[in-house]
Amino acid sequence: MLKSGIYMQLAPVLFGRGVLAQAGEKTGETGITNALLVTDRTVLQLGWADRLASYLKAAGISVTLWAEVETDTPEHTVRAAAALARDRQADGVVAIGGGSTLDTAKAVSVIASCGEAILQEIPAFLSGQKRYPAKPLPAVLIPTTSGTGSEVTFVAVISSETLNCKIGLPCPPAYAILDPLLTVTMPPLVTAFTGMDAFSHACEALTERKNTPHSDLLSYEAIRLVSRWLPTAVRDGNNLEAREHLALASNYAGIAFNESGVHLGHSVAHALGHAYHLPHGICCALVTPAIVEFTAKTHPDKIKRMGEAMGSSVHTDDPAEIGRQVAGHVRTLLRQTGIPSLAAQGYAREQILAVKPSVYGEPLSMACDGTVTEQDVEDVLAGMYDHYRDECCLLDGLSDSDCG
């Protein structure tokens, strides 16, 4: 019998080369007339934010630019941007950038409308125990990377200084604009780890408790697309066919994990990111093979099909061997795309194992469709460190500096 569940998508998605030019029209359709434009310094220097501002202004939308986004969305930046939005009486937020930019914008849409006190009680709002006192401002989200899927998910992951952890603040988007042309400026390593972030979303969505046939379908397709096109995009960032497919993969994976969820792998990634400020995508990339081996114990058929989606036949019905083989295929993909190991980045095994208390018992880690023990967490952390070679195996055209 097929598993029951709800199919949903939070926001319309406009996809295609050059659709950024429609941003003014589409933003106007959400009711925004006075926008806070959220971005970071890199995207500003590339000229994308100014181009977006011109489209908004041409549609009669007033624009206040805020380009102070920081990696991992620290709470103080959300407070600062929300204060500016209130001061300028913004009635909506438009964001262009990577995952941290989109998460910042979504968080600002809540805090500007509902007040900073929300940041003191995020778990209560995340669990549904409390409701916002006002409706968040509409948020139009335009990604420049292919990884987080934040443009179609219901939470913004922020680094909470109040709670001393990474945590999701509920804030659904109003509209997403997905223009693959915006992603061609990503350097090889960023292309690699954002692509593997999307891969990890799809992998974990397959084995999260709330998964449905619909989320599974999107997850398998995202896995197929990343496996097929990520090495190409890392080699040649100007390959628009690869960029298009990766943009879709990221979006599909975002919809899948918004509907289903992520679990232990992301709990590990959040703990490592918070402790050592490692890029989220690199953490997700490195933990995914260990998650594959762990989830194969209870979901061997899904992990076997995952391997097939990667283009590799798995000729066994033994769960442990299925996990070993598919995890090996994922590690091969990491090497092909130049993802550096934890050891190569200078981290000791003991540092990685030290985050176990932050992972075990954390609600996200327990969302896996199966039992998670303290030993399981330790095994995943150890496997993440032990089973991926120290060398950063490079594709032609990548330099040592690209691998960190």
PDB file of N, CA, C and O in Angstrom, residues 244-306:
ATOM      1  N   GLU A 244      20.965  24.955 -15.748  1.00  0.00           N
ATOM      2  CA  GLU A 244      19.508  24.820 -15.737  1.00  0.00           C
ATOM      3  C   GLU A 244      19.077  23.585 -14.946  1.00  0.00           C
ATOM      4  O   GLU A 244      18.172  23.653 -14.105  1.00  0.00           O
ATOM      5  N   HIS A 245      19.711  22.461 -15.229  1.00  0.00           N
ATOM      6  CA  HIS A 245      19.314  21.227 -14.563  1.00  0.00           C
ATOM      7  C   HIS A 245      19.606  21.269 -13.065  1.00  0.00           C
ATOM      8  O   HIS A 245      18.837  20.725 -12.258  1.00  0.00           O
ATOM      9  N   LEU A 246      20.691  21.910 -12.679  1.00  0.00           N
ATOM     10  CA  LEU A 246      21.006  22.012 -11.253  1.00  0.00           C
ATOM     11  C   LEU A 246      20.044  22.963 -10.539  1.00  0.00           C
ATOM     12  O   LEU A 246      19.684  22.732  -9.376  1.00  0.00           O
ATOM     13  N   ALA A 247      19.627  24.026 -11.218  1.00  0.00           N
ATOM     14  CA  ALA A 247      18.631  24.923 -10.627  1.00  0.00           C
ATOM     15  C   ALA A 247      17.324  24.170 -10.372  1.00  0.00           C
ATOM     16  O   ALA A 247      16.700  24.320  -9.309  1.00  0.00           O
ATOM     17  N   LEU A 248      16.920  23.359 -11.333  1.00  0.00           N
ATOM     18  CA  LEU A 248      15.721  22.548 -11.141  1.00  0.00           C
ATOM     19  C   LEU A 248      15.914  21.533 -10.026  1.00  0.00           C
ATOM     20  O   LEU A 248      15.017  21.321  -9.197  1.00  0.00           O
ATOM     21  N   ALA A 249      17.079  20.888  -9.989  1.00  0.00           N
ATOM     22  CA  ALA A 249      17.344  19.888  -8.954  1.00  0.00           C
ATOM     23  C   ALA A 249      17.241  20.495  -7.564  1.00  0.00           C
ATOM     24  O   ALA A 249      16.640  19.917  -6.647  1.00  0.00           O
ATOM     25  N   SER A 250      17.828  21.667  -7.392  1.00  0.00           N
ATOM     26  CA  SER A 250      17.774  22.349  -6.104  1.00  0.00           C
ATOM     27  C   SER A 250      16.334  22.670  -5.718  1.00  0.00           C
ATOM     28  O   SER A 250      15.917  22.476  -4.569  1.00  0.00           O
ATOM     29  N   ASN A 251      15.573  23.151  -6.686  1.00  0.00           N
ATOM     30  CA  ASN A 251      14.185  23.505  -6.434  1.00  0.00           C
ATOM     31  C   ASN A 251      13.339  22.276  -6.113  1.00  0.00           C
ATOM     32  O   ASN A 251      12.545  22.276  -5.166  1.00  0.00           O
ATOM     33  N   TYR A 252      13.518  21.199  -6.895  1.00  0.00           N
ATOM     34  CA  TYR A 252      12.787  19.963  -6.630  1.00  0.00           C
ATOM     35  C   TYR A 252      13.109  19.430  -5.240  1.00  0.00           C
ATOM     36  O   TYR A 252      12.219  18.999  -4.495  1.00  0.00           O
ATOM     37  N   ALA A 253      14.391  19.443  -4.885  1.00  0.00           N
ATOM     38  CA  ALA A 253      14.792  18.938  -3.572  1.00  0.00           C
ATOM     39  C   ALA A 253      14.214  19.807  -2.464  1.00  0.00           C
ATOM     40  O   ALA A 253      13.819  19.290  -1.407  1.00  0.00           O
ATOM     41  N   GLY A 254      14.155  21.129  -2.702  1.00  0.00           N
ATOM     42  CA  GLY A 254      13.562  22.015  -1.707  1.00  0.00           C
ATOM     43  C   GLY A 254      12.090  21.721  -1.488  1.00  0.00           C
ATOM     44  O   GLY A 254      11.612  21.671  -0.343  1.00  0.00           O
ATOM     45  N   ILE A 255      11.354  21.527  -2.565  1.00  0.00           N
ATOM     46  CA  ILE A 255       9.937  21.190  -2.447  1.00  0.00           C
ATOM     47  C   ILE A 255       9.778  19.842  -1.744  1.00  0.00           C
ATOM     48  O   ILE A 255       8.904  19.679  -0.879  1.00  0.00           O
ATOM     49  N   ALA A 256      10.647  18.888  -2.077  1.00  0.00           N
ATOM     50  CA  ALA A 256      10.565  17.556  -1.472  1.00  0.00           C
ATOM     51  C   ALA A 256      10.798  17.616   0.029  1.00  0.00           C
ATOM     52  O   ALA A 256      10.048  17.026   0.814  1.00  0.00           O
ATOM     53  N   PHE A 257      11.835  18.334   0.450  1.00  0.00           N
ATOM     54  CA  PHE A 257      12.102  18.306   1.887  1.00  0.00           C
ATOM     55  C   PHE A 257      11.192  19.267   2.643  1.00  0.00           C
ATOM     56  O   PHE A 257      10.995  19.104   3.860  1.00  0.00           O
ATOM     57  N   ASN A 258      10.605  20.225   1.961  1.00  0.00           N
ATOM     58  CA  ASN A 258       9.583  21.025   2.624  1.00  0.00           C
ATOM     59  C   ASN A 258       8.344  20.176   2.913  1.00  0.00           C
ATOM     60  O   ASN A 258       7.701  20.322   3.950  1.00  0.00           O
ATOM     61  N   GLU A 259       8.033  19.281   1.998  1.00  0.00           N
ATOM     62  CA  GLU A 259       6.877  18.398   2.151  1.00  0.00           C
ATOM     63  C   GLU A 259       7.180  17.251   3.101  1.00  0.00           C
ATOM     64  O   GLU A 259       6.336  16.858   3.909  1.00  0.00           O
ATOM     65  N   SER A 260       8.357  16.705   2.997  1.00  0.00           N
ATOM     66  CA  SER A 260       8.766  15.585   3.823  1.00  0.00           C
ATOM     67  C   SER A 260       9.563  16.113   5.012  1.00  0.00           C
ATOM     68  O   SER A 260       9.033  16.340   6.092  1.00  0.00           O
ATOM     69  N   GLY A 261      10.828  16.383   4.800  1.00  0.00           N
ATOM     70  CA  GLY A 261      11.688  16.904   5.855  1.00  0.00           C
ATOM     71  C   GLY A 261      13.098  16.376   5.689  1.00  0.00           C
ATOM     72  O   GLY A 261      13.378  15.533   4.836  1.00  0.00           O
ATOM     73  N   VAL A 262      13.999  16.881   6.483  1.00  0.00           N
ATOM     74  CA  VAL A 262      15.346  16.341   6.579  1.00  0.00           C
ATOM     75  C   VAL A 262      15.542  15.860   8.006  1.00  0.00           C
ATOM     76  O   VAL A 262      14.706  16.099   8.877  1.00  0.00           O
ATOM     77  N   HIS A 263      16.671  15.193   8.262  1.00  0.00           N
ATOM     78  CA  HIS A 263      16.777  14.596   9.603  1.00  0.00           C
ATOM     79  C   HIS A 263      18.213  14.602  10.106  1.00  0.00           C
ATOM     80  O   HIS A 263      18.827  15.673  10.232  1.00  0.00           O
ATOM     81  N   LEU A 264      18.743  13.434  10.431  1.00  0.00           N
ATOM     82  CA  LEU A 264      20.011  13.335  11.152  1.00  0.00           C
ATOM     83  C   LEU A 264      21.163  14.036  10.452  1.00  0.00           C
ATOM     84  O   LEU A 264      21.995  14.689  11.089  1.00  0.00           O
ATOM     85  N   GLY A 265      21.254  13.920   9.132  1.00  0.00           N
ATOM     86  CA  GLY A 265      22.356  14.545   8.411  1.00  0.00           C
ATOM     87  C   GLY A 265      22.368  16.053   8.595  1.00  0.00           C
ATOM     88  O   GLY A 265      23.426  16.669   8.767  1.00  0.00           O
ATOM     89  N   HIS A 266      21.189  16.662   8.575  1.00  0.00           N
ATOM     90  CA  HIS A 266      21.130  18.113   8.745  1.00  0.00           C
ATOM     91  C   HIS A 266      21.347  18.525  10.197  1.00  0.00           C
ATOM     92  O   HIS A 266      21.865  19.609  10.468  1.00  0.00           O
ATOM     93  N   SER A 267      20.972  17.664  11.117  1.00  0.00           N
ATOM     94  CA  SER A 267      21.289  17.949  12.520  1.00  0.00           C
ATOM     95  C   SER A 267      22.799  17.982  12.722  1.00  0.00           C
ATOM     96  O   SER A 267      23.338  18.868  13.401  1.00  0.00           O
ATOM     97  N   VAL A 268      23.499  17.045  12.090  1.00  0.00           N
ATOM     98  CA  VAL A 268      24.965  17.030  12.133  1.00  0.00           C
ATOM     99  C   VAL A 268      25.529  18.290  11.467  1.00  0.00           C
ATOM    100  O   VAL A 268      26.432  18.947  12.012  1.00  0.00           O
ATOM    101  N   ALA A 269      25.008  18.619  10.291  1.00  0.00           N
ATOM    102  CA  ALA A 269      25.516  19.784   9.561  1.00  0.00           C
ATOM    103  C   ALA A 269      25.313  21.074  10.353  1.00  0.00           C
ATOM    104  O   ALA A 269      26.188  21.939  10.393  1.00  0.00           O
ATOM    105  N   HIS A 270      24.152  21.208  10.986  1.00  0.00           N
ATOM    106  CA  HIS A 270      23.897  22.411  11.780  1.00  0.00           C
ATOM    107  C   HIS A 270      24.837  22.486  12.980  1.00  0.00           C
ATOM    108  O   HIS A 270      25.340  23.564  13.314  1.00  0.00           O
ATOM    109  N   ALA A 271      25.073  21.348  13.626  1.00  0.00           N
ATOM    110  CA  ALA A 271      25.962  21.339  14.795  1.00  0.00           C
ATOM    111  C   ALA A 271      27.391  21.697  14.401  1.00  0.00           C
ATOM    112  O   ALA A 271      28.055  22.500  15.073  1.00  0.00           O
ATOM    113  N   LEU A 272      27.881  21.125  13.311  1.00  0.00           N
ATOM    114  CA  LEU A 272      29.241  21.431  12.855  1.00  0.00           C
ATOM    115  C   LEU A 272      29.347  22.866  12.359  1.00  0.00           C
ATOM    116  O   LEU A 272      30.354  23.542  12.602  1.00  0.00           O
ATOM    117  N   GLY A 273      28.324  23.320  11.652  1.00  0.00           N
ATOM    118  CA  GLY A 273      28.336  24.697  11.166  1.00  0.00           C
ATOM    119  C   GLY A 273      28.350  25.693  12.308  1.00  0.00           C
ATOM    120  O   GLY A 273      29.060  26.704  12.262  1.00  0.00           O
ATOM    121  N   HIS A 274      27.577  25.403  13.343  1.00  0.00           N
ATOM    122  CA  HIS A 274      27.522  26.312  14.486  1.00  0.00           C
ATOM    123  C   HIS A 274      28.834  26.284  15.274  1.00  0.00           C
ATOM    124  O   HIS A 274      29.328  27.332  15.705  1.00  0.00           O
ATOM    125  N   ALA A 275      29.411  25.080  15.433  1.00  0.00           N
ATOM    126  CA  ALA A 275      30.623  24.950  16.247  1.00  0.00           C
ATOM    127  C   ALA A 275      31.858  25.490  15.536  1.00  0.00           C
ATOM    128  O   ALA A 275      32.714  26.131  16.161  1.00  0.00           O
ATOM    129  N   TYR A 276      31.969  25.234  14.231  1.00  0.00           N
ATOM    130  CA  TYR A 276      33.222  25.525  13.526  1.00  0.00           C
ATOM    131  C   TYR A 276      33.045  26.445  12.322  1.00  0.00           C
ATOM    132  O   TYR A 276      34.016  26.704  11.603  1.00  0.00           O
ATOM    133  N   HIS A 277      31.834  26.919  12.086  1.00  0.00           N
ATOM    134  CA  HIS A 277      31.546  27.838  10.971  1.00  0.00           C
ATOM    135  C   HIS A 277      31.946  27.234   9.618  1.00  0.00           C
ATOM    136  O   HIS A 277      32.390  27.940   8.720  1.00  0.00           O
ATOM    137  N   LEU A 278      31.783  25.922   9.509  1.00  0.00           N
ATOM    138  CA  LEU A 278      31.977  25.252   8.226  1.00  0.00           C
ATOM    139  C   LEU A 278      30.804  25.567   7.310  1.00  0.00           C
ATOM    140  O   LEU A 278      29.656  25.651   7.767  1.00  0.00           O
ATOM    141  N   PRO A 279      31.035  25.729   6.004  1.00  0.00           N
ATOM    142  CA  PRO A 279      29.911  25.943   5.086  1.00  0.00           C
ATOM    143  C   PRO A 279      28.904  24.806   5.176  1.00  0.00           C
ATOM    144  O   PRO A 279      29.270  23.630   5.197  1.00  0.00           O
ATOM    145  N   HIS A 280      27.640  25.174   5.229  1.00  0.00           N
ATOM    146  CA  HIS A 280      26.585  24.181   5.406  1.00  0.00           C
ATOM    147  C   HIS A 280      26.624  23.117   4.312  1.00  0.00           C
ATOM    148  O   HIS A 280      26.486  21.920   4.590  1.00  0.00           O
ATOM    149  N   GLY A 281      26.833  23.537   3.074  1.00  0.00           N
ATOM    150  CA  GLY A 281      26.840  22.575   1.974  1.00  0.00           C
ATOM    151  C   GLY A 281      27.962  21.562   2.078  1.00  0.00           C
ATOM    152  O   GLY A 281      27.789  20.389   1.726  1.00  0.00           O
ATOM    153  N   ILE A 282      29.123  21.987   2.560  1.00  0.00           N
ATOM    154  CA  ILE A 282      30.238  21.056   2.736  1.00  0.00           C
ATOM    155  C   ILE A 282      29.910  20.050   3.826  1.00  0.00           C
ATOM    156  O   ILE A 282      30.168  18.838   3.690  1.00  0.00           O
ATOM    157  N   CYS A 283      29.320  20.513   4.928  1.00  0.00           N
ATOM    158  CA  CYS A 283      28.918  19.592   5.995  1.00  0.00           C
ATOM    159  C   CYS A 283      27.913  18.567   5.472  1.00  0.00           C
ATOM    160  O   CYS A 283      28.035  17.364   5.741  1.00  0.00           O
ATOM    161  N   CYS A 284      26.916  19.050   4.726  1.00  0.00           N
ATOM    162  CA  CYS A 284      25.900  18.145   4.182  1.00  0.00           C
ATOM    163  C   CYS A 284      26.513  17.145   3.207  1.00  0.00           C
ATOM    164  O   CYS A 284      26.169  15.956   3.209  1.00  0.00           O
ATOM    165  N   ALA A 285      27.431  17.624   2.373  1.00  0.00           N
ATOM    166  CA  ALA A 285      28.085  16.741   1.407  1.00  0.00           C
ATOM    167  C   ALA A 285      28.828  15.618   2.117  1.00  0.00           C
ATOM    168  O   ALA A 285      28.706  14.439   1.756  1.00  0.00           O
ATOM    169  N   LEU A 286      29.594  15.962   3.137  1.00  0.00           N
ATOM    170  CA  LEU A 286      30.454  14.982   3.786  1.00  0.00           C
ATOM    171  C   LEU A 286      29.689  13.996   4.666  1.00  0.00           C
ATOM    172  O   LEU A 286      30.120  12.851   4.833  1.00  0.00           O
ATOM    173  N   VAL A 287      28.564  14.429   5.214  1.00  0.00           N
ATOM    174  CA  VAL A 287      27.808  13.514   6.079  1.00  0.00           C
ATOM    175  C   VAL A 287      26.889  12.591   5.280  1.00  0.00           C
ATOM    176  O   VAL A 287      26.503  11.523   5.754  1.00  0.00           O
ATOM    177  N   THR A 288      26.559  12.940   4.039  1.00  0.00           N
ATOM    178  CA  THR A 288      25.570  12.170   3.290  1.00  0.00           C
ATOM    179  C   THR A 288      25.945  10.707   3.086  1.00  0.00           C
ATOM    180  O   THR A 288      25.079   9.826   3.242  1.00  0.00           O
ATOM    181  N   PRO A 289      27.190  10.353   2.744  1.00  0.00           N
ATOM    182  CA  PRO A 289      27.492   8.921   2.618  1.00  0.00           C
ATOM    183  C   PRO A 289      27.224   8.137   3.898  1.00  0.00           C
ATOM    184  O   PRO A 289      26.713   7.008   3.847  1.00  0.00           O
ATOM    185  N   ALA A 290      27.550   8.721   5.046  1.00  0.00           N
ATOM    186  CA  ALA A 290      27.284   8.041   6.315  1.00  0.00           C
ATOM    187  C   ALA A 290      25.788   7.909   6.577  1.00  0.00           C
ATOM    188  O   ALA A 290      25.319   6.906   7.132  1.00  0.00           O
ATOM    189  N   ILE A 291      25.018   8.908   6.157  1.00  0.00           N
ATOM    190  CA  ILE A 291      23.565   8.841   6.294  1.00  0.00           C
ATOM    191  C   ILE A 291      22.997   7.758   5.381  1.00  0.00           C
ATOM    192  O   ILE A 291      22.061   7.035   5.746  1.00  0.00           O
ATOM    193  N   VAL A 292      23.556   7.634   4.185  1.00  0.00           N
ATOM    194  CA  VAL A 292      23.119   6.574   3.264  1.00  0.00           C
ATOM    195  C   VAL A 292      23.321   5.204   3.904  1.00  0.00           C
ATOM    196  O   VAL A 292      22.422   4.346   3.882  1.00  0.00           O
ATOM    197  N   GLU A 293      24.477   4.975   4.488  1.00  0.00           N
ATOM    198  CA  GLU A 293      24.740   3.688   5.137  1.00  0.00           C
ATOM    199  C   GLU A 293      23.808   3.454   6.316  1.00  0.00           C
ATOM    200  O   GLU A 293      23.345   2.333   6.541  1.00  0.00           O
ATOM    201  N   PHE A 294      23.530   4.506   7.072  1.00  0.00           N
ATOM    202  CA  PHE A 294      22.656   4.369   8.228  1.00  0.00           C
ATOM    203  C   PHE A 294      21.213   4.077   7.805  1.00  0.00           C
ATOM    204  O   PHE A 294      20.575   3.155   8.331  1.00  0.00           O
ATOM    205  N   THR A 295      20.681   4.816   6.848  1.00  0.00           N
ATOM    206  CA  THR A 295      19.278   4.642   6.468  1.00  0.00           C
ATOM    207  C   THR A 295      19.047   3.391   5.637  1.00  0.00           C
ATOM    208  O   THR A 295      17.916   2.893   5.570  1.00  0.00           O
ATOM    209  N   ALA A 296      20.089   2.855   5.030  1.00  0.00           N
ATOM    210  CA  ALA A 296      19.934   1.612   4.261  1.00  0.00           C
ATOM    211  C   ALA A 296      19.526   0.444   5.154  1.00  0.00           C
ATOM    212  O   ALA A 296      18.928  -0.527   4.675  1.00  0.00           O
ATOM    213  N   LYS A 297      19.817   0.532   6.434  1.00  0.00           N
ATOM    214  CA  LYS A 297      19.450  -0.545   7.361  1.00  0.00           C
ATOM    215  C   LYS A 297      17.938  -0.714   7.446  1.00  0.00           C
ATOM    216  O   LYS A 297      17.435  -1.835   7.589  1.00  0.00           O
ATOM    217  N   THR A 298      17.205   0.390   7.373  1.00  0.00           N
ATOM    218  CA  THR A 298      15.749   0.332   7.505  1.00  0.00           C
ATOM    219  C   THR A 298      15.016   0.596   6.185  1.00  0.00           C
ATOM    220  O   THR A 298      13.835   0.273   6.059  1.00  0.00           O
ATOM    221  N   HIS A 299      15.699   1.187   5.218  1.00  0.00           N
ATOM    222  CA  HIS A 299      15.070   1.503   3.923  1.00  0.00           C
ATOM    223  C   HIS A 299      15.968   1.043   2.769  1.00  0.00           C
ATOM    224  O   HIS A 299      16.332   1.853   1.903  1.00  0.00           O
ATOM    225  N   PRO A 300      16.307  -0.242   2.726  1.00  0.00           N
ATOM    226  CA  PRO A 300      17.235  -0.696   1.676  1.00  0.00           C
ATOM    227  C   PRO A 300      16.694  -0.490   0.262  1.00  0.00           C
ATOM    228  O   PRO A 300      17.461  -0.168  -0.646  1.00  0.00           O
ATOM    229  N   ASP A 301      15.398  -0.660   0.067  1.00  0.00           N
ATOM    230  CA  ASP A 301      14.837  -0.504  -1.285  1.00  0.00           C
ATOM    231  C   ASP A 301      14.985   0.937  -1.779  1.00  0.00           C
ATOM    232  O   ASP A 301      15.296   1.175  -2.955  1.00  0.00           O
ATOM    233  N   LYS A 302      14.751   1.894  -0.886  1.00  0.00           N
ATOM    234  CA  LYS A 302      14.878   3.295  -1.286  1.00  0.00           C
ATOM    235  C   LYS A 302      16.333   3.652  -1.593  1.00  0.00           C
ATOM    236  O   LYS A 302      16.613   4.385  -2.556  1.00  0.00           O
ATOM    237  N   ILE A 303      17.234   3.178  -0.778  1.00  0.00           N
ATOM    238  CA  ILE A 303      18.646   3.496  -1.008  1.00  0.00           C
ATOM    239  C   ILE A 303      19.143   2.800  -2.275  1.00  0.00           C
ATOM    240  O   ILE A 303      19.938   3.373  -3.034  1.00  0.00           O
ATOM    241  N   LYS A 304      18.642   1.605  -2.535  1.00  0.00           N
ATOM    242  CA  LYS A 304      19.000   0.921  -3.780  1.00  0.00           C
ATOM    243  C   LYS A 304      18.508   1.719  -4.981  1.00  0.00           C
ATOM    244  O   LYS A 304      19.243   1.910  -5.962  1.00  0.00           O
ATOM    245  N   ARG A 305      17.279   2.208  -4.912  1.00  0.00           N
ATOM    246  CA  ARG A 305      16.739   3.019  -6.015  1.00  0.00           C
ATOM    247  C   ARG A 305      17.512   4.334  -6.125  1.00  0.00           C
ATOM    248  O   ARG A 305      17.694   4.863  -7.218  1.00  0.00           O
ATOM    249  N   MET A 306      17.959   4.874  -5.004  1.00  0.00           N
ATOM    250  CA  MET A 306      18.781   6.082  -5.028  1.00  0.00           C
ATOM    251  C   MET A 306      20.053   5.835  -5.832  1.00  0.00           C
ATOM    252  O   MET A 306      20.472   6.656  -6.651  1.00  0.00           O
TER     253      MET A 306
END
